[in-house]
mmCIF file with all atom_site columns, C-alpha atoms in Angstrom:
data_model
loop_
_atom_site.group_PDB
_atom_site.id
_atom_site.type_symbol
_atom_site.label_atom_id
_atom_site.label_alt_id
_atom_site.label_comp_id
_atom_site.label_asym_id
_atom_site.label_entity_id
_atom_site.label_seq_id
_atom_site.pdbx_PDB_ins_code
_atom_site.Cartn_x
_atom_site.Cartn_y
_atom_site.Cartn_z
_atom_site.occupancy
_atom_site.B_iso_or_equiv
_atom_site.pdbx_formal_charge
_atom_site.auth_seq_id
_atom_site.auth_comp_id
_atom_site.auth_asym_id
_atom_site.auth_atom_id
_atom_site.pdbx_PDB_model_num
ATOM 1  C CA . SER A 1 1  ? 5.356   -5.099 7.143   1.00 0.00 ? 172 SER A CA 1
ATOM 2  C CA . PHE A 1 2  ? 2.616   -5.263 9.388   1.00 0.00 ? 173 PHE A CA 1
ATOM 3  C CA . SER A 1 3  ? 1.271   -1.641 10.964  1.00 0.00 ? 174 SER A CA 1
ATOM 4  C CA . ASP A 1 4  ? 1.754   -1.051 14.609  1.00 0.00 ? 175 ASP A CA 1
ATOM 5  C CA . SER A 1 5  ? -1.638  -1.857 15.479  1.00 0.00 ? 176 SER A CA 1
ATOM 6  C CA . ASP A 1 6  ? -1.570  -4.539 13.107  1.00 0.00 ? 177 ASP A CA 1
ATOM 7  C CA . GLU A 1 7  ? -4.473  -3.632 11.999  1.00 0.00 ? 178 GLU A CA 1
ATOM 8  C CA . LEU A 1 8  ? -2.991  -2.999 8.061   1.00 0.00 ? 179 LEU A CA 1
ATOM 9  C CA . VAL A 1 9  ? -0.263  -4.889 6.390   1.00 0.00 ? 180 VAL A CA 1
ATOM 10 C CA . CYS A 1 10 ? 1.670   -3.896 3.164   1.00 0.00 ? 181 CYS A CA 1
ATOM 11 C CA . THR A 1 11 ? 3.768   -5.613 0.788   1.00 0.00 ? 182 THR A CA 1
ATOM 12 C CA . GLY A 1 12 ? 6.039   -4.548 -1.855  1.00 0.00 ? 183 GLY A CA 1
ATOM 13 C CA . SER A 1 13 ? 5.585   -6.570 -5.589  1.00 0.00 ? 184 SER A CA 1
ATOM 14 C CA . LEU A 1 14 ? 7.563   -7.114 -8.792  1.00 0.00 ? 185 LEU A CA 1
ATOM 15 C CA . ASP A 1 15 ? 4.616   -5.302 -11.057 1.00 0.00 ? 186 ASP A CA 1
ATOM 16 C CA . CYS A 1 16 ? 6.061   -2.236 -9.438  1.00 0.00 ? 187 CYS A CA 1
ATOM 17 C CA . SER A 1 17 ? 3.632   -1.992 -7.054  1.00 0.00 ? 188 SER A CA 1
ATOM 18 C CA . LEU A 1 18 ? 2.110   -2.285 -3.181  1.00 0.00 ? 189 LEU A CA 1
ATOM 19 C CA . MET A 1 19 ? -0.399  -4.013 -2.812  1.00 0.00 ? 190 MET A CA 1
ATOM 20 C CA . LEU A 1 20 ? -2.247  -2.778 1.207   1.00 0.00 ? 191 LEU A CA 1
ATOM 21 C CA . TRP A 1 21 ? -4.843  -4.781 2.947   1.00 0.00 ? 192 TRP A CA 1
ATOM 22 C CA . ARG A 1 22 ? -6.938  -4.365 5.827   1.00 0.00 ? 193 ARG A CA 1
ATOM 23 C CA . ILE A 1 23 ? -7.254  -7.424 8.366   1.00 0.00 ? 194 ILE A CA 1
ATOM 24 C CA . SER A 1 24 ? -10.130 -6.896 10.238  1.00 0.00 ? 195 SER A CA 1
ATOM 25 C CA . ASP A 1 25 ? -12.179 -6.978 7.050   1.00 0.00 ? 196 ASP A CA 1
ATOM 26 C CA . GLY A 1 26 ? -10.516 -8.225 4.296   1.00 0.00 ? 197 GLY A CA 1
ATOM 27 C CA . TRP A 1 27 ? -9.926  -4.534 2.500   1.00 0.00 ? 198 TRP A CA 1
ATOM 28 C CA . THR A 1 28 ? -7.115  -4.086 -0.464  1.00 0.00 ? 199 THR A CA 1
ATOM 29 C CA . ASN A 1 29 ? -5.791  -1.504 -2.369  1.00 0.00 ? 200 ASN A CA 1
ATOM 30 C CA . ARG A 1 30 ? -3.396  -1.557 -4.864  1.00 0.00 ? 201 ARG A CA 1
ATOM 31 C CA . LEU A 1 31 ? -0.366  1.333  -4.994  1.00 0.00 ? 202 LEU A CA 1
ATOM 32 C CA . ARG A 1 32 ? 0.939   2.403  -7.653  1.00 0.00 ? 203 ARG A CA 1
ATOM 33 C CA . GLY A 1 33 ? 4.171   4.541  -8.692  1.00 0.00 ? 204 GLY A CA 1
ATOM 34 C CA . HIS A 1 34 ? 7.849   2.856  -8.661  1.00 0.00 ? 205 HIS A CA 1
ATOM 35 C CA . THR A 1 35 ? 8.549   2.268  -12.257 1.00 0.00 ? 206 THR A CA 1
ATOM 36 C CA . ASN A 1 36 ? 10.292  -1.110 -11.181 1.00 0.00 ? 207 ASN A CA 1
ATOM 37 C CA . TRP A 1 37 ? 9.902   -4.024 -8.592  1.00 0.00 ? 208 TRP A CA 1
ATOM 38 C CA . VAL A 1 38 ? 8.730   -2.804 -5.333  1.00 0.00 ? 209 VAL A CA 1
ATOM 39 C CA . LEU A 1 39 ? 11.730  -3.717 -2.281  1.00 0.00 ? 210 LEU A CA 1
ATOM 40 C CA . CYS A 1 40 ? 10.961  -2.725 0.943   1.00 0.00 ? 211 CYS A CA 1
ATOM 41 C CA . CYS A 1 41 ? 8.135   -1.499 3.134   1.00 0.00 ? 212 CYS A CA 1
ATOM 42 C CA . ALA A 1 42 ? 7.500   -0.192 6.506   1.00 0.00 ? 213 ALA A CA 1
ATOM 43 C CA . PHE A 1 43 ? 4.709   2.157  8.357   1.00 0.00 ? 214 PHE A CA 1
ATOM 44 C CA . GLN A 1 44 ? 5.536   5.344  10.241  1.00 0.00 ? 215 GLN A CA 1
ATOM 45 C CA . PRO A 1 45 ? 5.144   4.584  13.807  1.00 0.00 ? 216 PRO A CA 1
ATOM 46 C CA . GLY A 1 46 ? 1.869   6.025  14.542  1.00 0.00 ? 217 GLY A CA 1
ATOM 47 C CA . GLY A 1 47 ? 0.387   4.807  11.549  1.00 0.00 ? 218 GLY A CA 1
ATOM 48 C CA . VAL A 1 48 ? -0.254  7.993  9.652   1.00 0.00 ? 219 VAL A CA 1
ATOM 49 C CA . MET A 1 49 ? 2.523   6.795  6.605   1.00 0.00 ? 220 MET A CA 1
ATOM 50 C CA . LEU A 1 50 ? 4.046   4.620  4.786   1.00 0.00 ? 221 LEU A CA 1
ATOM 51 C CA . ALA A 1 51 ? 6.815   4.132  3.092   1.00 0.00 ? 222 ALA A CA 1
ATOM 52 C CA . SER A 1 52 ? 8.571   2.246  -0.143  1.00 0.00 ? 223 SER A CA 1
ATOM 53 C CA . GLY A 1 53 ? 11.791  1.726  -2.171  1.00 0.00 ? 224 GLY A CA 1
ATOM 54 C CA . SER A 1 54 ? 12.132  0.300  -5.216  1.00 0.00 ? 225 SER A CA 1
ATOM 55 C CA . ALA A 1 55 ? 14.837  -0.541 -7.336  1.00 0.00 ? 226 ALA A CA 1
ATOM 56 C CA . ASP A 1 56 ? 13.485  2.554  -9.886  1.00 0.00 ? 227 ASP A CA 1
ATOM 57 C CA . GLU A 1 57 ? 16.139  3.929  -7.158  1.00 0.00 ? 228 GLU A CA 1
ATOM 58 C CA . THR A 1 58 ? 13.309  6.485  -5.183  1.00 0.00 ? 229 THR A CA 1
ATOM 59 C CA . ILE A 1 59 ? 11.852  6.114  -1.532  1.00 0.00 ? 230 ILE A CA 1
ATOM 60 C CA . ARG A 1 60 ? 8.466   7.003  -1.693  1.00 0.00 ? 231 ARG A CA 1
ATOM 61 C CA . LEU A 1 61 ? 5.952   8.694  0.742   1.00 0.00 ? 232 LEU A CA 1
ATOM 62 C CA . TRP A 1 62 ? 2.380   7.606  0.819   1.00 0.00 ? 233 TRP A CA 1
ATOM 63 C CA . ASN A 1 63 ? -0.655  8.951  3.047   1.00 0.00 ? 234 ASN A CA 1
ATOM 64 C CA . LEU A 1 64 ? -2.756  5.853  4.922   1.00 0.00 ? 235 LEU A CA 1
ATOM 65 C CA . GLU A 1 65 ? -5.230  8.505  6.036   1.00 0.00 ? 236 GLU A CA 1
ATOM 66 C CA . ALA A 1 66 ? -6.280  9.323  2.505   1.00 0.00 ? 237 ALA A CA 1
ATOM 67 C CA . ILE A 1 67 ? -5.873  6.128  1.040   1.00 0.00 ? 238 ILE A CA 1
ATOM 68 C CA . VAL A 1 68 ? -7.834  4.015  3.546   1.00 0.00 ? 239 VAL A CA 1
ATOM 69 C CA . ALA A 1 69 ? -10.497 6.685  2.977   1.00 0.00 ? 240 ALA A CA 1
ATOM 70 C CA . GLU A 1 70 ? -10.778 5.826  -0.740  1.00 0.00 ? 241 GLU A CA 1
ATOM 71 C CA . VAL A 1 71 ? -12.549 3.266  -2.380  1.00 0.00 ? 242 VAL A CA 1
ATOM 72 C CA . PRO A 1 72 ? -10.663 0.592  -4.012  1.00 0.00 ? 243 PRO A CA 1
ATOM 73 C CA . GLU A 1 73 ? -10.800 0.059  -7.345  1.00 0.00 ? 244 GLU A CA 1
ATOM 74 C CA . GLU A 1 74 ? -12.535 -3.325 -7.427  1.00 0.00 ? 245 GLU A CA 1
ATOM 75 C CA . GLU A 1 75 ? -15.031 -1.775 -5.663  1.00 0.00 ? 246 GLU A CA 1
ATOM 76 C CA . ALA A 1 76 ? -15.105 0.925  -7.692  1.00 0.00 ? 247 ALA A CA 1
ATOM 77 C CA . GLN A 1 77 ? -15.277 -0.290 -10.938 1.00 0.00 ? 248 GLN A CA 1
ATOM 78 C CA . HIS A 1 78 ? -18.294 -2.970 -9.569  1.00 0.00 ? 249 HIS A CA 1
ATOM 79 C CA . SER A 1 79 ? -20.637 0.207  -8.491  1.00 0.00 ? 250 SER A CA 1
#
């Protein structure tokens, strides 16, 4: 799924996670919380929230402003 601004891309995965990419600089962040395959994701118009649906029969809402402000796992492990 692409954000309204085409700045962020999100994909769901069979490993129960979502992957969020910022196109402009290659920043990434893996979102974990589902317990089964992630089947769908969609950005809220305006780009404040992200929704994801899973085979675990849950829908999760993600606060994009907080997530984008986080240091990605890869950078945190290397600092």
